[in-house]
Short mmCIF file of C-alpha atoms and ligand atoms in Angstrom, two decimals:
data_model
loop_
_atom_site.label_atom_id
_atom_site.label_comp_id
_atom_site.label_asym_id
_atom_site.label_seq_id
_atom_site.Cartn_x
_atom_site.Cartn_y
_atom_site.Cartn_z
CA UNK W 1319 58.55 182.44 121.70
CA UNK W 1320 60.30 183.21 124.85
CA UNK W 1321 63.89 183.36 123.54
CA UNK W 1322 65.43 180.83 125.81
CA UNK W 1323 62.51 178.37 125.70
CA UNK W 1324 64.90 175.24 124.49
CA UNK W 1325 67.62 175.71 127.47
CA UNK W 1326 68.44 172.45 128.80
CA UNK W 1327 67.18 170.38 125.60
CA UNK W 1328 69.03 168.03 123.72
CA UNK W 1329 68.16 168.31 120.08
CA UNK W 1330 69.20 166.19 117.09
CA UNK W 1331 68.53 167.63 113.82
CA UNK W 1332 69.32 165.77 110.92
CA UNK W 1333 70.53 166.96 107.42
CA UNK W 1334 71.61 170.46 109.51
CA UNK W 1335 74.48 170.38 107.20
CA UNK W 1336 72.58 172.91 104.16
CA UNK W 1337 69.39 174.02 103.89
CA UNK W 1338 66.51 173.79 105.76
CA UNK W 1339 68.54 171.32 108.26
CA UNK W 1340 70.75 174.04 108.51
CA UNK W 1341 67.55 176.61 109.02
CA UNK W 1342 66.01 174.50 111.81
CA UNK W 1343 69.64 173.92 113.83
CA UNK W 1344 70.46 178.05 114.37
CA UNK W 1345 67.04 178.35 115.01
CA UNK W 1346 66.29 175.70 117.78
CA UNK W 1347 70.47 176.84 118.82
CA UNK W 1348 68.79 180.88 118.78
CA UNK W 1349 65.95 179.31 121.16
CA UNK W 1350 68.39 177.76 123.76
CA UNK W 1351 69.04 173.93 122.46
CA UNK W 1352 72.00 172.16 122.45
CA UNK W 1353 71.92 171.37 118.89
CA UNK W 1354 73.69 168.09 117.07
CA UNK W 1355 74.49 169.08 113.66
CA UNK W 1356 74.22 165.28 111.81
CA UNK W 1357 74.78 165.50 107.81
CA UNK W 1358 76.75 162.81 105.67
CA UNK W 1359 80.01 164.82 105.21
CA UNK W 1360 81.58 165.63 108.38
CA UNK W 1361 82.61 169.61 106.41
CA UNK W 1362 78.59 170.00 105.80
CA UNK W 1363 77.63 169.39 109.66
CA UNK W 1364 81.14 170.21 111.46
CA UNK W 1365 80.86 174.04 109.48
CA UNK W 1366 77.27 174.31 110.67
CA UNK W 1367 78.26 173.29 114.54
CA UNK W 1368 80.79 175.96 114.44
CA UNK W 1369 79.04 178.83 112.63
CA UNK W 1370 76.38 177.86 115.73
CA UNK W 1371 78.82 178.19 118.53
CA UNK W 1372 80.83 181.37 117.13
CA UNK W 1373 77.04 182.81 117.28
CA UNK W 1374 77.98 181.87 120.63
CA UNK W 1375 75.13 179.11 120.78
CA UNK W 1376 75.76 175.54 121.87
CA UNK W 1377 76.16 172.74 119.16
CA UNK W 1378 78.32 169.41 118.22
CA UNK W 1379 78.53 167.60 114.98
CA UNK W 1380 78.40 163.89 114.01
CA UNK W 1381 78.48 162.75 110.30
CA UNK W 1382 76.42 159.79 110.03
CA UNK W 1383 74.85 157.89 107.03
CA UNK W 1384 70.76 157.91 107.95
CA UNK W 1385 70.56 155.23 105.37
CA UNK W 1386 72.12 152.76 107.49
CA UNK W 1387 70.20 151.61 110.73
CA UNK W 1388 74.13 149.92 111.90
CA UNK W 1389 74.99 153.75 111.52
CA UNK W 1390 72.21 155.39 112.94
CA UNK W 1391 72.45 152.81 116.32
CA UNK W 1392 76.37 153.79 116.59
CA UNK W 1393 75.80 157.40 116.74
CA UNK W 1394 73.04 157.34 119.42
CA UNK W 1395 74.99 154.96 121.29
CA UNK W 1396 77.52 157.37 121.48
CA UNK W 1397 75.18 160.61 121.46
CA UNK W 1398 73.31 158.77 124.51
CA UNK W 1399 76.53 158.12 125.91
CA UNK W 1400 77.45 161.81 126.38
CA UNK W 1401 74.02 163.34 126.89
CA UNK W 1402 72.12 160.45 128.35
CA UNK W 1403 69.29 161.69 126.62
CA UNK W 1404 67.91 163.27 123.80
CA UNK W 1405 64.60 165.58 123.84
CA UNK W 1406 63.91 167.21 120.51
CA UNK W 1407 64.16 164.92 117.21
CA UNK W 1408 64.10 166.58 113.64
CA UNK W 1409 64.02 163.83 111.15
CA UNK W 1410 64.98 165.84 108.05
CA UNK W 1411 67.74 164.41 106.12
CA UNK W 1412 66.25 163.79 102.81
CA UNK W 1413 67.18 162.85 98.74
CA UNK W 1414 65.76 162.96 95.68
CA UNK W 1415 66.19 160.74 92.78
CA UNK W 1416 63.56 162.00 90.47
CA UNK W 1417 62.84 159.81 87.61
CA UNK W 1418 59.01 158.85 85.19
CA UNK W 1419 58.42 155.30 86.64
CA UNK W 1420 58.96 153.71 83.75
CA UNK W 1421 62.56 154.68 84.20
CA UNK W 1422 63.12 154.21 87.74
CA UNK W 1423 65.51 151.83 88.57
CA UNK W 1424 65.54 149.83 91.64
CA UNK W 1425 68.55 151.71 92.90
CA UNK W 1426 66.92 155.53 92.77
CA UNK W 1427 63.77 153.27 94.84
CA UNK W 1428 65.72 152.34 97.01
CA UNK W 1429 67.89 155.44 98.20
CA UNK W 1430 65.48 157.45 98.65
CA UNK W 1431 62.89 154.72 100.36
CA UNK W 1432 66.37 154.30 102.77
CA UNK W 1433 67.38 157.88 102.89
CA UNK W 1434 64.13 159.66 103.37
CA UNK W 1435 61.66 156.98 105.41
CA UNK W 1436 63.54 154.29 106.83
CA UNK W 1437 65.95 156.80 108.46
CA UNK W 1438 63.11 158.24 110.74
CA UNK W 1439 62.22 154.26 111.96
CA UNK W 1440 65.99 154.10 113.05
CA UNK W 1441 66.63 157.72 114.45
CA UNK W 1442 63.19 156.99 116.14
CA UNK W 1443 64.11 153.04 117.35
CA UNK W 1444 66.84 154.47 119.20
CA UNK W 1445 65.72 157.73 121.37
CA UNK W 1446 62.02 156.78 121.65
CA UNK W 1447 62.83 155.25 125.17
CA UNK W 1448 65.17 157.32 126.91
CA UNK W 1449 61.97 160.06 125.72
CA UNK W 1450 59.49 157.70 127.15
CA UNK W 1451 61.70 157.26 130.87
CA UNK W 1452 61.72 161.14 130.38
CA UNK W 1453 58.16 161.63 129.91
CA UNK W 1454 59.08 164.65 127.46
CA UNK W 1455 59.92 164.94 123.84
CA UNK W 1456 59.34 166.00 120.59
CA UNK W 1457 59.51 164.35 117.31
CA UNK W 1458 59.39 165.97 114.16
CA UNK W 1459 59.79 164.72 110.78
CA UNK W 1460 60.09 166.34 107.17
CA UNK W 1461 57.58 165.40 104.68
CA UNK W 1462 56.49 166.93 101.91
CA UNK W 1463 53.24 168.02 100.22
CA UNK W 1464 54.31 165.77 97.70
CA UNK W 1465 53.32 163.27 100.06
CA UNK W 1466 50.15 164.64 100.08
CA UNK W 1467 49.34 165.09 96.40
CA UNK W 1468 52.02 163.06 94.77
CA UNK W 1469 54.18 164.91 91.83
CA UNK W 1470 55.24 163.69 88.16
CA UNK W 1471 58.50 161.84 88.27
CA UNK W 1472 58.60 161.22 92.51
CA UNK W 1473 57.25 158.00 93.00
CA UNK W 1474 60.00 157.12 95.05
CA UNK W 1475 60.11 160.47 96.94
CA UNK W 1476 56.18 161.12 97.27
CA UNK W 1477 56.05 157.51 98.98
CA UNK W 1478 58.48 158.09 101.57
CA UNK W 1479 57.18 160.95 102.01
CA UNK W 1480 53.34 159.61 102.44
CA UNK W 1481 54.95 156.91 104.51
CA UNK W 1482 56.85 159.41 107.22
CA UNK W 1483 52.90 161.07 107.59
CA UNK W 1484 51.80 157.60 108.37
CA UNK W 1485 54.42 156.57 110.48
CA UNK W 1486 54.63 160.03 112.43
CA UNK W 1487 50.41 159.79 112.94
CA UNK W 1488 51.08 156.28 114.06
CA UNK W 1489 54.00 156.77 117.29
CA UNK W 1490 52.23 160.52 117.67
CA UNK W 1491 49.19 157.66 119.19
CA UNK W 1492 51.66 155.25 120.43
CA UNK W 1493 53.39 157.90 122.87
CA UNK W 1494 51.04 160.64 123.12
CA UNK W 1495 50.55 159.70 127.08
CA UNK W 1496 54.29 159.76 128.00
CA UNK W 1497 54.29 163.59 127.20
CA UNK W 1498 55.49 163.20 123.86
CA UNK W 1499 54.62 164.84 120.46
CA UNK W 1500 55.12 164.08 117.34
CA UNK W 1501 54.34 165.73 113.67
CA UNK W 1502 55.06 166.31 110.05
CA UNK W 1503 55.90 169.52 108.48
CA UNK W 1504 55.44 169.42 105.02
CA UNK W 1505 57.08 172.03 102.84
CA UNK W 1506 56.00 173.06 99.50
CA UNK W 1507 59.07 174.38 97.62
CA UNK W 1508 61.97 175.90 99.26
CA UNK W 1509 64.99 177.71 98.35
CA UNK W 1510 67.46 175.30 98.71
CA UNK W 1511 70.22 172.92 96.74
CA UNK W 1512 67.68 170.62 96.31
CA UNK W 1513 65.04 172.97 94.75
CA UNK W 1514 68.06 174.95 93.01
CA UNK W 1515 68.38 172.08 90.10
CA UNK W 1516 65.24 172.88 89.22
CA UNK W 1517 65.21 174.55 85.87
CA UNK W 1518 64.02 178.57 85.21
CA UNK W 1519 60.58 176.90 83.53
CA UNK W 1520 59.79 174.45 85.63
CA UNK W 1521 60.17 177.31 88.30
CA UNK W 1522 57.63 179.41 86.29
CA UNK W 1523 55.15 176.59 86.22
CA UNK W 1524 55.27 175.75 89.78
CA UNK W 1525 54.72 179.47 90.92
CA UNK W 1526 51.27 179.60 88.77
CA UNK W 1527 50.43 176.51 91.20
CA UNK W 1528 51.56 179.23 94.68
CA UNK W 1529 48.43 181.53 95.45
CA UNK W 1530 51.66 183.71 97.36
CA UNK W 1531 53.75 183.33 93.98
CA UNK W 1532 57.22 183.05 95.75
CA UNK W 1533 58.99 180.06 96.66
CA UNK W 1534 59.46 179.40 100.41
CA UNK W 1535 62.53 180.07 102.27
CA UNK W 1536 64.47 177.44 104.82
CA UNK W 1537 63.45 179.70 107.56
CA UNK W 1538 59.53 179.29 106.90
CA UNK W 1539 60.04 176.18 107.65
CA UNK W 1540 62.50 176.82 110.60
CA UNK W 1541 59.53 178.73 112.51
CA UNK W 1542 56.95 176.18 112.29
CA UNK W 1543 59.58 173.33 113.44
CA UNK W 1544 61.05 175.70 116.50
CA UNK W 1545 57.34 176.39 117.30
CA UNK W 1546 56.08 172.61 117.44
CA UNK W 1547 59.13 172.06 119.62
CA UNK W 1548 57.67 174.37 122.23
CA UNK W 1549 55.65 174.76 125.35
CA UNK W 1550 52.73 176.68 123.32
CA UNK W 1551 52.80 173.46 121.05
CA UNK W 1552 52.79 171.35 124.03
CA UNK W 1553 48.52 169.98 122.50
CA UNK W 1554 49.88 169.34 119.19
CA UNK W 1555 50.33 165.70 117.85
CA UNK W 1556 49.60 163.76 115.06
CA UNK W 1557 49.34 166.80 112.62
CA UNK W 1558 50.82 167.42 108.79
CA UNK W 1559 51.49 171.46 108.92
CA UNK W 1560 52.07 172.31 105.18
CA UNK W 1561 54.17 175.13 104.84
CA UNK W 1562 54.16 176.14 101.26
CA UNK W 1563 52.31 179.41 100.78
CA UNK W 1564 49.12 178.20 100.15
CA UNK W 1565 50.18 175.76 97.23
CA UNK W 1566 48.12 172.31 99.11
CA UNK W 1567 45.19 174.08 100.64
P1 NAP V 1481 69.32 169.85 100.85
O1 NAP V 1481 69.61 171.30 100.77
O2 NAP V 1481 69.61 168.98 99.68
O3 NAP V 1481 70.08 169.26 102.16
C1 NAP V 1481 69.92 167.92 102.49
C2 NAP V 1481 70.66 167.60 103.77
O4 NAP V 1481 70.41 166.21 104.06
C3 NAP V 1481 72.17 167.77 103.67
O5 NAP V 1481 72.70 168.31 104.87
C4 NAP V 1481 72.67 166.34 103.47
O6 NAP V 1481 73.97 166.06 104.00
C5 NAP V 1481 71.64 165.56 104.27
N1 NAP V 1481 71.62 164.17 103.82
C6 NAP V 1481 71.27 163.67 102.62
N2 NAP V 1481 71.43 162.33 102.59
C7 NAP V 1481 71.91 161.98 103.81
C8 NAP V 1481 72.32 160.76 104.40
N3 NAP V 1481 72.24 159.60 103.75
N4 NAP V 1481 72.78 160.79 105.67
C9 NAP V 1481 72.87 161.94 106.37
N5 NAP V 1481 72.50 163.13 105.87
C10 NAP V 1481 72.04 163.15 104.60
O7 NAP V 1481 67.76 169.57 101.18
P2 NAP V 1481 66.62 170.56 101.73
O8 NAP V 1481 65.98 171.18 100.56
O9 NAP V 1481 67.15 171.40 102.82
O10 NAP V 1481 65.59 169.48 102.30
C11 NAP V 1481 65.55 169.10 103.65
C12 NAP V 1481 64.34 168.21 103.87
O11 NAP V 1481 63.15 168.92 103.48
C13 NAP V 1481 64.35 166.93 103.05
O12 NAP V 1481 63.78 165.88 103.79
C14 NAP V 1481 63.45 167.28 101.87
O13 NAP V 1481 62.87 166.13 101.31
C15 NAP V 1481 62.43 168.15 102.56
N6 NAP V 1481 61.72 169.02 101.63
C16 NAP V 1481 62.39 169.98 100.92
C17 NAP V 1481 61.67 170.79 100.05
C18 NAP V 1481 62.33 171.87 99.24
O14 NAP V 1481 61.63 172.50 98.44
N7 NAP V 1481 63.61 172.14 99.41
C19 NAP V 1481 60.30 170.61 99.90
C20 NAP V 1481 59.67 169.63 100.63
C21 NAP V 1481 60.38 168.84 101.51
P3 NAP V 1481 75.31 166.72 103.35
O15 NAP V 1481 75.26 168.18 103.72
O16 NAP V 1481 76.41 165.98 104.00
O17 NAP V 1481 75.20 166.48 101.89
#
């Protein structure tokens, strides 16, 4: 990729606060964006914004709850406000609340249904139409191969996961003649807090399931989001690109 191939775009990534979030905002930043660092805590995203800009990149922060559509509206209110528009969407704030279904209380349901899926319908509610008047944009959104094969205890995480496939196919039709894409990346596992609670077995069973026998890292996934933002992407909608080392082939 050209190295200044994002100059001029507006790009909200979501979750930027830790890891792969965090992956995908120097990256895009590294490419030319102006990148919005949103995360829950304002330290996650506001550290993340400023290790950007000391790399002499161009970023801003905004804490915001996904969860909440009431949230979600306020912040591109005020992100529209500034920037008037926004160009590049990464949908990829995400939870787990891992639990046999048996167990799984409405709450853990719930959380991750709100945290995961219904976060992409409001991100997406809001900046679909200043895309559309633009007749440019990109939306990507973070699944999961779970969403593609399911997983033991992830009921609630391997059906908002499915569900952000569905829903990404489904606007990728809806807008594919304004000159926007959209598309899923679906990581296997990656080194990150969320994969780091997994215990040293568990680890040693999943690798016998990797044909490359290492976990990912948040940059794998990093490259495949900054290139599906790009020009040479430009014929690419409506596509799942699983990026877990051969693990859902
Ligand atoms: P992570 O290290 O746990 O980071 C998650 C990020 O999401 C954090 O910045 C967190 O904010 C933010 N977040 C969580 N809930 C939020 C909320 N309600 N509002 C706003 N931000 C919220 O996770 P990760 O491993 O990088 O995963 C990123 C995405 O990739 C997720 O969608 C995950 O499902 C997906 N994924 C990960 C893997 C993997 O192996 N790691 C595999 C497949 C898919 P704070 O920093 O403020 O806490």
């Amino acid at each position: 990729m050209v190295k200044q191939e994002l100059s001029g775009k507006v790009c909200i990534v979501t979750g930027a606060g830790r890891g792969i979030g965090k992956a995908i905002a120097l990256s895009l930043a590294e490419a030319g964006g102006y990148i919005i660092c949103v995360s829950k805590s304002e330290e996650s995203c506001s550290a993340v914004a400023q290790d950007i800009q000391i790399r002499g990149y161009s970023a801003e922060h905004i804490a915001v709850d996904v969860s909440s559509l009431e949230a979600v509206s306020v912040a591109c209110k005020s992100i529209l406000g500034k920037h008037s528009t926004v160009d590049i969407l990464i949908n990829n704030a995400g939870i787990t609340r891992d639990n046999l279904m048996l167990r799984m209380s409405q709450q853990e349901w719930q959380e991750v249904l709100n945290t995961n899926l219904n976060s992409c319908f409001y991100w997406t509610k809001n900046l679909l139409h200043p895309m559309i008047k633009k007749r440019w944009g990109r939306i990507i959104n973070m699944a999961s191969i779970v969403g593609l094969v399911g997983n033991f205890g992830q009921a609630n995480y391997a059906a908002a996961k499915a569900g952000i496939i569905g829903f990404t196919k489904s606007i990728a039709r809806e807008v594919a003649s304004r000159g926007i894409t959209a598309n899923a990346v679906a990581p296997g596992f990656i080194q990150t807090d969320m994969t780091s609670k997994l215990g040293e077995n568990i680890v040693a069973e999943l690798l016998k399931n990797i044909p490359m026998k290492e976990l990912g890292m948040p940059n794998d996934v990093a490259e495949t989001v900054k290139f599906l933002c790009s020009q040479g992407a430009r014929y690419i909608t409506g596509h799942v690109i699983n990026v877990d080392g051969g693990m859902a082939m």
